[in-house]
Amino acid sequence: MYKPTPVSIENAPPVDRRRLIPFTHEEKRRIFRGMVAGELEAGILRYSRRTQLLKYAERLEIDEFEATLLIAEAQYHADQIEPIRFDSDASLDSLSRPESWSISVRLAVALISAIFINLLLIWWLIR
């Protein structure tokens, strides 16, 4: 009888890291500088934004010291760097507050809810 071997990190097959991380280190640095430029308000970076950017840098596998240097560089050359902004921040807070949803999402939720309620009423009347 076939007995499967349990999979763990120790006996897992090697993973091609290039497939998982599609950006080179220089591309990650450029993206991070653009993120910093997008978060600047009149040349000033708020502490809360700086903390969030350092978390993003960690996800991009940029160490904290290099991220701090990139933040300083982006602040100094802010007029020469194309800012990168994220239009939708899909956090739990934004998803749980319907007033932060776009009009099209609100209409879609209302339409789906109305269809569901109508189907329930029809099912209740038929049975």
PDB file of C-alpha atoms in Angstrom:
ATOM      1  CA  MET A   1       0.000   0.000   0.000  1.00  0.00           C
ATOM      2  CA  TYR A   2       1.197   3.508  -0.866  1.00  0.00           C
ATOM      3  CA  LYS A   3       2.148   5.545   2.160  1.00  0.00           C
ATOM      4  CA  PRO A   4       2.707   9.270   1.503  1.00  0.00           C
ATOM      5  CA  THR A   5       5.756  10.874   3.018  1.00  0.00           C
ATOM      6  CA  PRO A   6       5.037  13.990   5.047  1.00  0.00           C
ATOM      7  CA  VAL A   7       6.327  17.200   3.518  1.00  0.00           C
ATOM      8  CA  SER A   8       8.325  19.569   5.647  1.00  0.00           C
ATOM      9  CA  ILE A   9      10.701  22.402   4.976  1.00  0.00           C
ATOM     10  CA  GLU A  10      13.671  20.084   5.368  1.00  0.00           C
ATOM     11  CA  ASN A  11      12.618  17.626   2.640  1.00  0.00           C
ATOM     12  CA  ALA A  12      10.748  20.042   0.362  1.00  0.00           C
ATOM     13  CA  PRO A  13      12.065  20.396  -3.187  1.00  0.00           C
ATOM     14  CA  PRO A  14      14.132  23.517  -3.901  1.00  0.00           C
ATOM     15  CA  VAL A  15      12.215  26.518  -5.193  1.00  0.00           C
ATOM     16  CA  ASP A  16      13.339  28.701  -8.070  1.00  0.00           C
ATOM     17  CA  ARG A  17      13.582  32.084  -6.303  1.00  0.00           C
ATOM     18  CA  ARG A  18      13.611  34.000  -9.611  1.00  0.00           C
ATOM     19  CA  ARG A  19      10.055  32.807 -10.262  1.00  0.00           C
ATOM     20  CA  LEU A  20       8.895  33.998  -6.834  1.00  0.00           C
ATOM     21  CA  ILE A  21      10.664  37.372  -6.915  1.00  0.00           C
ATOM     22  CA  PRO A  22      10.281  38.843 -10.388  1.00  0.00           C
ATOM     23  CA  PHE A  23      12.251  42.039  -9.719  1.00  0.00           C
ATOM     24  CA  THR A  24      15.986  42.543  -9.606  1.00  0.00           C
ATOM     25  CA  HIS A  25      17.497  44.317  -6.604  1.00  0.00           C
ATOM     26  CA  GLU A  26      17.895  47.540  -8.599  1.00  0.00           C
ATOM     27  CA  GLU A  27      14.247  47.391  -9.713  1.00  0.00           C
ATOM     28  CA  LYS A  28      13.167  46.935  -6.102  1.00  0.00           C
ATOM     29  CA  ARG A  29      15.244  49.956  -5.110  1.00  0.00           C
ATOM     30  CA  ARG A  30      13.653  52.049  -7.880  1.00  0.00           C
ATOM     31  CA  ILE A  31      10.150  50.946  -6.844  1.00  0.00           C
ATOM     32  CA  PHE A  32      10.876  51.752  -3.208  1.00  0.00           C
ATOM     33  CA  ARG A  33      12.220  55.227  -4.066  1.00  0.00           C
ATOM     34  CA  GLY A  34       9.042  55.849  -6.077  1.00  0.00           C
ATOM     35  CA  MET A  35       6.941  54.743  -3.121  1.00  0.00           C
ATOM     36  CA  VAL A  36       8.803  57.175  -0.872  1.00  0.00           C
ATOM     37  CA  ALA A  37       8.340  60.017  -3.369  1.00  0.00           C
ATOM     38  CA  GLY A  38       4.623  59.215  -3.519  1.00  0.00           C
ATOM     39  CA  GLU A  39       4.294  59.437   0.272  1.00  0.00           C
ATOM     40  CA  LEU A  40       6.028  62.809   0.674  1.00  0.00           C
ATOM     41  CA  GLU A  41       3.863  65.731   1.744  1.00  0.00           C
ATOM     42  CA  ALA A  42       5.579  69.017   0.840  1.00  0.00           C
ATOM     43  CA  GLY A  43       8.941  67.273   1.063  1.00  0.00           C
ATOM     44  CA  ILE A  44       8.240  65.827   4.513  1.00  0.00           C
ATOM     45  CA  LEU A  45       7.683  62.157   5.291  1.00  0.00           C
ATOM     46  CA  ARG A  46       5.448  61.484   8.296  1.00  0.00           C
ATOM     47  CA  TYR A  47       6.692  58.993  10.877  1.00  0.00           C
ATOM     48  CA  SER A  48       3.710  56.670  10.345  1.00  0.00           C
ATOM     49  CA  ARG A  49       4.375  56.636   6.584  1.00  0.00           C
ATOM     50  CA  ARG A  50       8.077  56.031   7.197  1.00  0.00           C
ATOM     51  CA  THR A  51       7.230  53.029   9.380  1.00  0.00           C
ATOM     52  CA  GLN A  52       4.913  51.623   6.700  1.00  0.00           C
ATOM     53  CA  LEU A  53       7.581  52.155   4.043  1.00  0.00           C
ATOM     54  CA  LEU A  54      10.137  50.291   6.141  1.00  0.00           C
ATOM     55  CA  LYS A  55       7.685  47.378   6.353  1.00  0.00           C
ATOM     56  CA  TYR A  56       7.304  47.464   2.553  1.00  0.00           C
ATOM     57  CA  ALA A  57      11.084  47.517   2.224  1.00  0.00           C
ATOM     58  CA  GLU A  58      11.278  44.397   4.353  1.00  0.00           C
ATOM     59  CA  ARG A  59       8.803  42.697   2.001  1.00  0.00           C
ATOM     60  CA  LEU A  60      10.952  43.758  -0.941  1.00  0.00           C
ATOM     61  CA  GLU A  61      13.948  42.208   0.841  1.00  0.00           C
ATOM     62  CA  ILE A  62      15.690  45.544   1.299  1.00  0.00           C
ATOM     63  CA  ASP A  63      17.463  45.759   4.654  1.00  0.00           C
ATOM     64  CA  GLU A  64      16.578  48.562   7.056  1.00  0.00           C
ATOM     65  CA  PHE A  65      19.833  50.494   6.657  1.00  0.00           C
ATOM     66  CA  GLU A  66      19.577  50.529   2.858  1.00  0.00           C
ATOM     67  CA  ALA A  67      15.881  51.453   3.074  1.00  0.00           C
ATOM     68  CA  THR A  68      16.763  54.413   5.296  1.00  0.00           C
ATOM     69  CA  LEU A  69      19.377  55.542   2.772  1.00  0.00           C
ATOM     70  CA  LEU A  70      16.856  55.174  -0.065  1.00  0.00           C
ATOM     71  CA  ILE A  71      14.327  57.250   1.901  1.00  0.00           C
ATOM     72  CA  ALA A  72      16.908  60.017   2.391  1.00  0.00           C
ATOM     73  CA  GLU A  73      17.859  59.852  -1.292  1.00  0.00           C
ATOM     74  CA  ALA A  74      14.219  60.015  -2.378  1.00  0.00           C
ATOM     75  CA  GLN A  75      13.577  63.005  -0.117  1.00  0.00           C
ATOM     76  CA  TYR A  76      16.602  64.830  -1.517  1.00  0.00           C
ATOM     77  CA  HIS A  77      15.810  64.027  -5.173  1.00  0.00           C
ATOM     78  CA  ALA A  78      12.000  64.048  -4.885  1.00  0.00           C
ATOM     79  CA  ASP A  79      11.583  66.306  -7.921  1.00  0.00           C
ATOM     80  CA  GLN A  80      13.511  63.843 -10.138  1.00  0.00           C
ATOM     81  CA  ILE A  81      11.753  60.630  -9.034  1.00  0.00           C
ATOM     82  CA  GLU A  82       8.429  59.523 -10.463  1.00  0.00           C
ATOM     83  CA  PRO A  83       6.114  58.908  -7.492  1.00  0.00           C
ATOM     84  CA  ILE A  84       4.364  55.559  -7.171  1.00  0.00           C
ATOM     85  CA  ARG A  85       0.958  55.624  -5.525  1.00  0.00           C
ATOM     86  CA  PHE A  86      -1.402  52.791  -4.776  1.00  0.00           C
ATOM     87  CA  ASP A  87      -4.987  53.768  -5.535  1.00  0.00           C
ATOM     88  CA  SER A  88      -6.558  51.093  -3.375  1.00  0.00           C
ATOM     89  CA  ASP A  89      -5.151  50.045  -0.052  1.00  0.00           C
ATOM     90  CA  ALA A  90      -6.884  46.727   0.575  1.00  0.00           C
ATOM     91  CA  SER A  91      -6.538  46.573   4.328  1.00  0.00           C
ATOM     92  CA  LEU A  92      -9.053  45.043   6.711  1.00  0.00           C
ATOM     93  CA  ASP A  93     -10.019  48.534   7.844  1.00  0.00           C
ATOM     94  CA  SER A  94     -10.831  49.751   4.324  1.00  0.00           C
ATOM     95  CA  LEU A  95     -12.706  46.565   3.419  1.00  0.00           C
ATOM     96  CA  SER A  96     -14.855  46.662   6.550  1.00  0.00           C
ATOM     97  CA  ARG A  97     -15.979  50.278   6.023  1.00  0.00           C
ATOM     98  CA  PRO A  98     -18.536  50.496   3.180  1.00  0.00           C
ATOM     99  CA  GLU A  99     -18.172  54.288   2.989  1.00  0.00           C
ATOM    100  CA  SER A 100     -14.622  53.783   1.701  1.00  0.00           C
ATOM    101  CA  TRP A 101     -15.789  51.556  -1.176  1.00  0.00           C
ATOM    102  CA  SER A 102     -16.078  53.009  -4.671  1.00  0.00           C
ATOM    103  CA  ILE A 103     -19.532  53.714  -6.122  1.00  0.00           C
ATOM    104  CA  SER A 104     -19.303  50.793  -8.543  1.00  0.00           C
ATOM    105  CA  VAL A 105     -18.514  48.370  -5.700  1.00  0.00           C
ATOM    106  CA  ARG A 106     -21.411  49.741  -3.642  1.00  0.00           C
ATOM    107  CA  LEU A 107     -23.792  49.333  -6.598  1.00  0.00           C
ATOM    108  CA  ALA A 108     -22.568  45.790  -7.241  1.00  0.00           C
ATOM    109  CA  VAL A 109     -23.077  44.815  -3.585  1.00  0.00           C
ATOM    110  CA  ALA A 110     -26.568  46.370  -3.579  1.00  0.00           C
ATOM    111  CA  LEU A 111     -27.511  44.594  -6.828  1.00  0.00           C
ATOM    112  CA  ILE A 112     -26.247  41.207  -5.645  1.00  0.00           C
ATOM    113  CA  SER A 113     -28.053  41.658  -2.319  1.00  0.00           C
ATOM    114  CA  ALA A 114     -31.317  42.556  -4.093  1.00  0.00           C
ATOM    115  CA  ILE A 115     -31.048  39.532  -6.389  1.00  0.00           C
ATOM    116  CA  PHE A 116     -30.376  37.249  -3.433  1.00  0.00           C
ATOM    117  CA  ILE A 117     -33.362  38.622  -1.474  1.00  0.00           C
ATOM    118  CA  ASN A 118     -35.632  38.265  -4.540  1.00  0.00           C
ATOM    119  CA  LEU A 119     -34.550  34.652  -5.019  1.00  0.00           C
ATOM    120  CA  LEU A 120     -35.245  33.924  -1.356  1.00  0.00           C
ATOM    121  CA  LEU A 121     -38.723  35.467  -1.631  1.00  0.00           C
ATOM    122  CA  ILE A 122     -39.507  33.496  -4.799  1.00  0.00           C
ATOM    123  CA  TRP A 123     -38.305  30.273  -3.176  1.00  0.00           C
ATOM    124  CA  TRP A 124     -40.406  30.998  -0.073  1.00  0.00           C
ATOM    125  CA  LEU A 125     -43.547  31.687  -2.176  1.00  0.00           C
ATOM    126  CA  ILE A 126     -43.114  28.555  -4.322  1.00  0.00           C
ATOM    127  CA  ARG A 127     -42.646  26.021  -1.545  1.00  0.00           C
TER     128      ARG A 127
END
